[in-house]
PDB file of C-alpha atoms in Angstrom:
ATOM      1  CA  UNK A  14       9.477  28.103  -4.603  1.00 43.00           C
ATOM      2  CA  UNK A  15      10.414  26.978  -8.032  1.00 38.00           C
ATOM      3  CA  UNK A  16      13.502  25.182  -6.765  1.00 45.00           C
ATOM      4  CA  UNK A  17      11.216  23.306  -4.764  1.00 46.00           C
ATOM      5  CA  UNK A  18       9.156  22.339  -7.504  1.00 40.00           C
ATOM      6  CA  UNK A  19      12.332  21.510  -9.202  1.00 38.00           C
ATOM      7  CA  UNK A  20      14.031  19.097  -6.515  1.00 43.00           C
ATOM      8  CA  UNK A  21      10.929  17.103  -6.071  1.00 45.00           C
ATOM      9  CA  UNK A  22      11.040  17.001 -10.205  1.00 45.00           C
ATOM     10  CA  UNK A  23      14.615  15.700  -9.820  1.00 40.00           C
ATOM     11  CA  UNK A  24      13.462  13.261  -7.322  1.00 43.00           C
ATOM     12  CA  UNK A  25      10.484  11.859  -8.856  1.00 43.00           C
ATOM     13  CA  UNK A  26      12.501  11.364 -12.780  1.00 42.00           C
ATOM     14  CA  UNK A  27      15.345   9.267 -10.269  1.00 43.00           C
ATOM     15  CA  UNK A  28      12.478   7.022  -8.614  1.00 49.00           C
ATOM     16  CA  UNK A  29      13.051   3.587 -10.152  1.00 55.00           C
ATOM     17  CA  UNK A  30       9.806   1.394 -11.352  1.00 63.00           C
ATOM     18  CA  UNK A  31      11.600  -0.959  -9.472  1.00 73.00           C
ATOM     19  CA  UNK A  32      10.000  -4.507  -9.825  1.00 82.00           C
ATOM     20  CA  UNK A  33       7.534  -5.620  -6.362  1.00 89.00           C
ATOM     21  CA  UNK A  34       8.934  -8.592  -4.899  1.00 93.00           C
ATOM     22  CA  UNK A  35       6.652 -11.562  -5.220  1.00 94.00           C
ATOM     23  CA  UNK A  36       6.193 -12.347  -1.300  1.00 96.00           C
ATOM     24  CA  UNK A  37       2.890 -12.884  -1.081  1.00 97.00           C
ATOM     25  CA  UNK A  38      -0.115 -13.277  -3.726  1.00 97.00           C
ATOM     26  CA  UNK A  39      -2.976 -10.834  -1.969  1.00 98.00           C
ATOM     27  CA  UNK A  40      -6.378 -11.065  -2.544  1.00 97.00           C
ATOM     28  CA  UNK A  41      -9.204  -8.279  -1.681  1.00 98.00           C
ATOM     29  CA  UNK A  42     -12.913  -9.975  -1.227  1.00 98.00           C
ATOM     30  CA  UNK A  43     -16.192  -8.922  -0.292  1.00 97.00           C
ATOM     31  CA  UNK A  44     -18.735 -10.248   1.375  1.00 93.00           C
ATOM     32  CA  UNK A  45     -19.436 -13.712   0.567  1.00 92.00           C
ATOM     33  CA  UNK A  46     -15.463 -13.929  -0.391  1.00 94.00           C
ATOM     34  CA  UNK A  47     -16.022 -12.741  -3.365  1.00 96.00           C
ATOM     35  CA  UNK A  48     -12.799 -11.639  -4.572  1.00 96.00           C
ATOM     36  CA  UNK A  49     -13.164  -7.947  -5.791  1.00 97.00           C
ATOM     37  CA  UNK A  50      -8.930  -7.207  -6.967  1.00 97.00           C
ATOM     38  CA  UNK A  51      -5.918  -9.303  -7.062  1.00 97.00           C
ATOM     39  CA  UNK A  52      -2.462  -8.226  -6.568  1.00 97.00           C
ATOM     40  CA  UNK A  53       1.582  -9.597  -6.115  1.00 97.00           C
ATOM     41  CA  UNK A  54       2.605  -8.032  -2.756  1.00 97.00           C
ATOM     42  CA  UNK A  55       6.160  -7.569  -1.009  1.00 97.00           C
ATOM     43  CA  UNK A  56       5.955  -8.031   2.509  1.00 98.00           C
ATOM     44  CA  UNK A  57       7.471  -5.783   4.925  1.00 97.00           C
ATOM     45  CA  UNK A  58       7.268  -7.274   8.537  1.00 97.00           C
ATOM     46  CA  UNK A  59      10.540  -6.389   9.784  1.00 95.00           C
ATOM     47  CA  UNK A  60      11.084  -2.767  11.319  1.00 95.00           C
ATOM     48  CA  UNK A  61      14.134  -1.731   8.658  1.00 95.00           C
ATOM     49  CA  UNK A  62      11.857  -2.988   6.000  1.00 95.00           C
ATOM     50  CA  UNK A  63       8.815  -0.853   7.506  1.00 96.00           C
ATOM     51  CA  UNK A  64      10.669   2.018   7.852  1.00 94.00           C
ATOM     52  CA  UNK A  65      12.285   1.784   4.034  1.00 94.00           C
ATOM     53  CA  UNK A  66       8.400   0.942   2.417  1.00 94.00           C
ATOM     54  CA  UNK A  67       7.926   2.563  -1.086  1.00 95.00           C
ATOM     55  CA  UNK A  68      10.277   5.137  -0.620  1.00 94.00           C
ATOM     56  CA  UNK A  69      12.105   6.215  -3.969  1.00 94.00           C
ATOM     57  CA  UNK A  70       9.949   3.543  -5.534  1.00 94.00           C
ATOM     58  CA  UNK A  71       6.824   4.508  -7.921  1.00 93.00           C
ATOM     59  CA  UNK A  72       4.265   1.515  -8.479  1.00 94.00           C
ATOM     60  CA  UNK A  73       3.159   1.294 -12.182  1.00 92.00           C
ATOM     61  CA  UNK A  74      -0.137  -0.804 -12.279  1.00 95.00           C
ATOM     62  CA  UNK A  75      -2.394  -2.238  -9.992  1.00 96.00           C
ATOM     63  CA  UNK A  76      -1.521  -5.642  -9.868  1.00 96.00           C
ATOM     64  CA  UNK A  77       1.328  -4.925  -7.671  1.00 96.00           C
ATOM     65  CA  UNK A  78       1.303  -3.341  -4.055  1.00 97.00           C
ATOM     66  CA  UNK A  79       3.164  -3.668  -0.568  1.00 98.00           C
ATOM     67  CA  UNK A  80       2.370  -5.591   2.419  1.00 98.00           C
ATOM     68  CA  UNK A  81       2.936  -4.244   6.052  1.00 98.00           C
ATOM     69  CA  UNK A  82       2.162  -6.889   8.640  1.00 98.00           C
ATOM     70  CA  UNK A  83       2.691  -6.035  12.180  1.00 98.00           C
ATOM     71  CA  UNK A  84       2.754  -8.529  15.515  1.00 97.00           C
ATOM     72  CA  UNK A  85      -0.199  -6.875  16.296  1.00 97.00           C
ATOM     73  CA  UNK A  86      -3.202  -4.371  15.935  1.00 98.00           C
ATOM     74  CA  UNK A  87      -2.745  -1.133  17.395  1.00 98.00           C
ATOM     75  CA  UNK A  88      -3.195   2.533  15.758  1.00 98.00           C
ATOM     76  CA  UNK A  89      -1.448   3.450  13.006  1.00 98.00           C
ATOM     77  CA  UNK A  90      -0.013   6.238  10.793  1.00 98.00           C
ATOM     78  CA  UNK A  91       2.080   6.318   7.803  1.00 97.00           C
ATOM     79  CA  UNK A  92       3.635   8.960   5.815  1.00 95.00           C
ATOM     80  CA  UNK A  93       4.736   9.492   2.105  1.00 96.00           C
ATOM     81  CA  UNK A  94       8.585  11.165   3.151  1.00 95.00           C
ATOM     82  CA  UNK A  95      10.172  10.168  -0.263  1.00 96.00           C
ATOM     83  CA  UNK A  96       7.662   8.425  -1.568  1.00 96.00           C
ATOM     84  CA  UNK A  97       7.548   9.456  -5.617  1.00 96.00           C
ATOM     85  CA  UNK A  98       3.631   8.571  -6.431  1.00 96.00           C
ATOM     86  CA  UNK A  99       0.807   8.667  -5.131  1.00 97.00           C
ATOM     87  CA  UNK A 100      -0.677   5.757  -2.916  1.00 98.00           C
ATOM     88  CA  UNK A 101      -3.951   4.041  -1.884  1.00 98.00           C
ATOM     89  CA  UNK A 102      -3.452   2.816   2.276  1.00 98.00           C
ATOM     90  CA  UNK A 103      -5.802   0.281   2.936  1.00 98.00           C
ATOM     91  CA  UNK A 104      -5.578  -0.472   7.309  1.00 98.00           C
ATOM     92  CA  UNK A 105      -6.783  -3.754   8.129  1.00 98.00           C
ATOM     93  CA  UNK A 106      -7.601  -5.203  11.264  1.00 98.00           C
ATOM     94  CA  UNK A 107      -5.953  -8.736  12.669  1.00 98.00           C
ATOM     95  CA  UNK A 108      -8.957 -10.066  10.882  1.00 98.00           C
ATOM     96  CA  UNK A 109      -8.049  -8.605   7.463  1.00 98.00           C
ATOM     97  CA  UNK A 110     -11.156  -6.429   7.578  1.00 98.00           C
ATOM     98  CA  UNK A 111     -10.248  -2.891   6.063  1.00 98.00           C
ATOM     99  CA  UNK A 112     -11.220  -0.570   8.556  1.00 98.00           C
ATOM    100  CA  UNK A 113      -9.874   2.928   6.974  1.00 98.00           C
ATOM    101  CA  UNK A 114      -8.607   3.497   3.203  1.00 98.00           C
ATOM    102  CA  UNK A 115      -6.143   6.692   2.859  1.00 98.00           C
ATOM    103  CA  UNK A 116      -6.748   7.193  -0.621  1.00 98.00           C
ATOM    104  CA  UNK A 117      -4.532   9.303  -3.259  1.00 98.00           C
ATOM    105  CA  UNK A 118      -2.251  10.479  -0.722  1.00 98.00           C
ATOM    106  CA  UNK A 119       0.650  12.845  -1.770  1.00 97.00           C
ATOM    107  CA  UNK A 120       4.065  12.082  -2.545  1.00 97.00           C
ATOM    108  CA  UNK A 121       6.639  13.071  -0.684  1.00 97.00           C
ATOM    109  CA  UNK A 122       4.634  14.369   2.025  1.00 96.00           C
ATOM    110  CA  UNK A 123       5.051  14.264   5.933  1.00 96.00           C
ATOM    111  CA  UNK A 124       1.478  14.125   6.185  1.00 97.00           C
ATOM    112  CA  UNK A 125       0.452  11.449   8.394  1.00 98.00           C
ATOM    113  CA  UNK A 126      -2.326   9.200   7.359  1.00 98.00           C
ATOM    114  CA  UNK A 127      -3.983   7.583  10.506  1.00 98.00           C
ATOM    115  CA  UNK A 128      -5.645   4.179  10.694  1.00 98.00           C
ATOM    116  CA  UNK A 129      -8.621   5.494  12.351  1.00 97.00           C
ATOM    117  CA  UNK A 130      -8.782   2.103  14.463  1.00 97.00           C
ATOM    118  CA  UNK A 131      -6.392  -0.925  15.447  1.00 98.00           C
ATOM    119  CA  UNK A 132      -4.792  -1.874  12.167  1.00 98.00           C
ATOM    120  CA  UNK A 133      -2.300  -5.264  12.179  1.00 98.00           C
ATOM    121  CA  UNK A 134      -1.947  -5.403   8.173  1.00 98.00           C
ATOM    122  CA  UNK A 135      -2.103  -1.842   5.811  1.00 98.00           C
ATOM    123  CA  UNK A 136      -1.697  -2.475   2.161  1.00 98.00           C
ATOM    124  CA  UNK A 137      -0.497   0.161   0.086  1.00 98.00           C
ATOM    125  CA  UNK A 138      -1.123   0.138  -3.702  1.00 98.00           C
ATOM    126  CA  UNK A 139      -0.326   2.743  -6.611  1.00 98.00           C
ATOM    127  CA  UNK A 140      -3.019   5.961  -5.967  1.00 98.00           C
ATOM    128  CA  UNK A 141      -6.477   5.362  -6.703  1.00 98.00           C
ATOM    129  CA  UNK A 142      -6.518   1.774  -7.088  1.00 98.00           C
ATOM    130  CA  UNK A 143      -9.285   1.351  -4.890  1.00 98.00           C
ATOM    131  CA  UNK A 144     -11.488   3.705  -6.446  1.00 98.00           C
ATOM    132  CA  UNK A 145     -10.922   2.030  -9.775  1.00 97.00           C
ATOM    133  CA  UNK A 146     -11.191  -1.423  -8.120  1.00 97.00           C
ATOM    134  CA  UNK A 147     -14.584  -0.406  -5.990  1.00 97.00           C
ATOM    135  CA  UNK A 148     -12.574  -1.110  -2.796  1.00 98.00           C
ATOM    136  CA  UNK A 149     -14.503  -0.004   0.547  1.00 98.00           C
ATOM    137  CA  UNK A 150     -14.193  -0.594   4.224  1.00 98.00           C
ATOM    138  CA  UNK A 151     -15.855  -3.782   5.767  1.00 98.00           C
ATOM    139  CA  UNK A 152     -13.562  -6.132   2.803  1.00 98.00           C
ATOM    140  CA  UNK A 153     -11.529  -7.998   3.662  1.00 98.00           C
ATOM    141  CA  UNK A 154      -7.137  -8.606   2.685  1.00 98.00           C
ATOM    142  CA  UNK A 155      -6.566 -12.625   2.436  1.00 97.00           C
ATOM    143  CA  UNK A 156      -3.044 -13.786   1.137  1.00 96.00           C
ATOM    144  CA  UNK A 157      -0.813 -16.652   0.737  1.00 96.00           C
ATOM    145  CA  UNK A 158       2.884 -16.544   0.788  1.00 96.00           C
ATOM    146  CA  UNK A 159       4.442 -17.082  -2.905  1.00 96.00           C
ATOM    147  CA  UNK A 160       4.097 -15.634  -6.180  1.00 95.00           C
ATOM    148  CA  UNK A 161       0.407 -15.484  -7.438  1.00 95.00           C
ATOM    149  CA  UNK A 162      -0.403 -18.246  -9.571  1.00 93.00           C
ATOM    150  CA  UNK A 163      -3.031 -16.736 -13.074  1.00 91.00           C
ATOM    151  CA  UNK A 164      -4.340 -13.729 -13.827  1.00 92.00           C
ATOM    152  CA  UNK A 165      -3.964 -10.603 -11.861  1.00 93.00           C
ATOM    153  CA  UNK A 166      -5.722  -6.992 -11.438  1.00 91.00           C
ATOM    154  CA  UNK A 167      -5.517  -4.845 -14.622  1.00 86.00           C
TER     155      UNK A 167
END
């Protein structure tokens, strides 16, 4: 047991902080488009970049998250199979409506975090983000492609 505890120790000191790539400049609203966080995203919409997400990657702060878009909506589940820290998944619809936030989930786990619904776009952000940003279902994700432009989510 302790040379579990020990690996995944290993593991988590060799994640790298490794910078997000500035693909797209994402935006969280609520109703009225009120925007309620901002973030720099990296966009994964190809399967080898799907399939490689955040693993062996920790995210620092919560002005930085990754970007899954998908050709379509259909249900979804991710895991956190080495994945160092902890993550907030936010589903979205084609719409960009959040329809199911996984929050806190645990690292380097083969739990599998459903959508709970038809999800085109799930955002995943460092673990409890949303809770500190007063993220809920019903919001909506809007982005443009590029580096953000100003200030950003603290």
């Amino acid at each position: 047991m302790l040379g579990g505890f020990l690996v995944a120790g290993l593991l988590a000191l060799s994640a790298q902080a490794e910078a997000i790539r500035p693909d797209a400049c994402l935006e969280i609203l609520k109703a009225g488009q009120i925007p309620v966080a901002r973030l720099q995203a990296e966009v994964a919409d190809t399967p080898a970049a799907q399939r490689q997400g955040l693993m062996g990657r920790v995210l620092t702060d919560d002005a930085s998250g990754m970007l899954f878009v998908f050709p379509e909506a259909a249900p979804r589940a991710f895991w956190m199979r080495d994945t160092p820290g902890s993550l907030d998944m936010l589903f979205a619809d084609g719409a960009g409506r959040i329809v199911h936030i996984a929050r806190e989930t645990q690292p380097f786990s083969d739990q599998r975090y459903p959508s709970h619904g038809p999800a085109q776009y799930v955002l995943e952000t460092r673990g409890g983000f949303t809770e500190r940003q007063g993220i809920a279902p019903g919001m909506t994700l809007d982005w443009q492609a590029g580096p953000c432009v100003g200030p950003l989510t603290k």
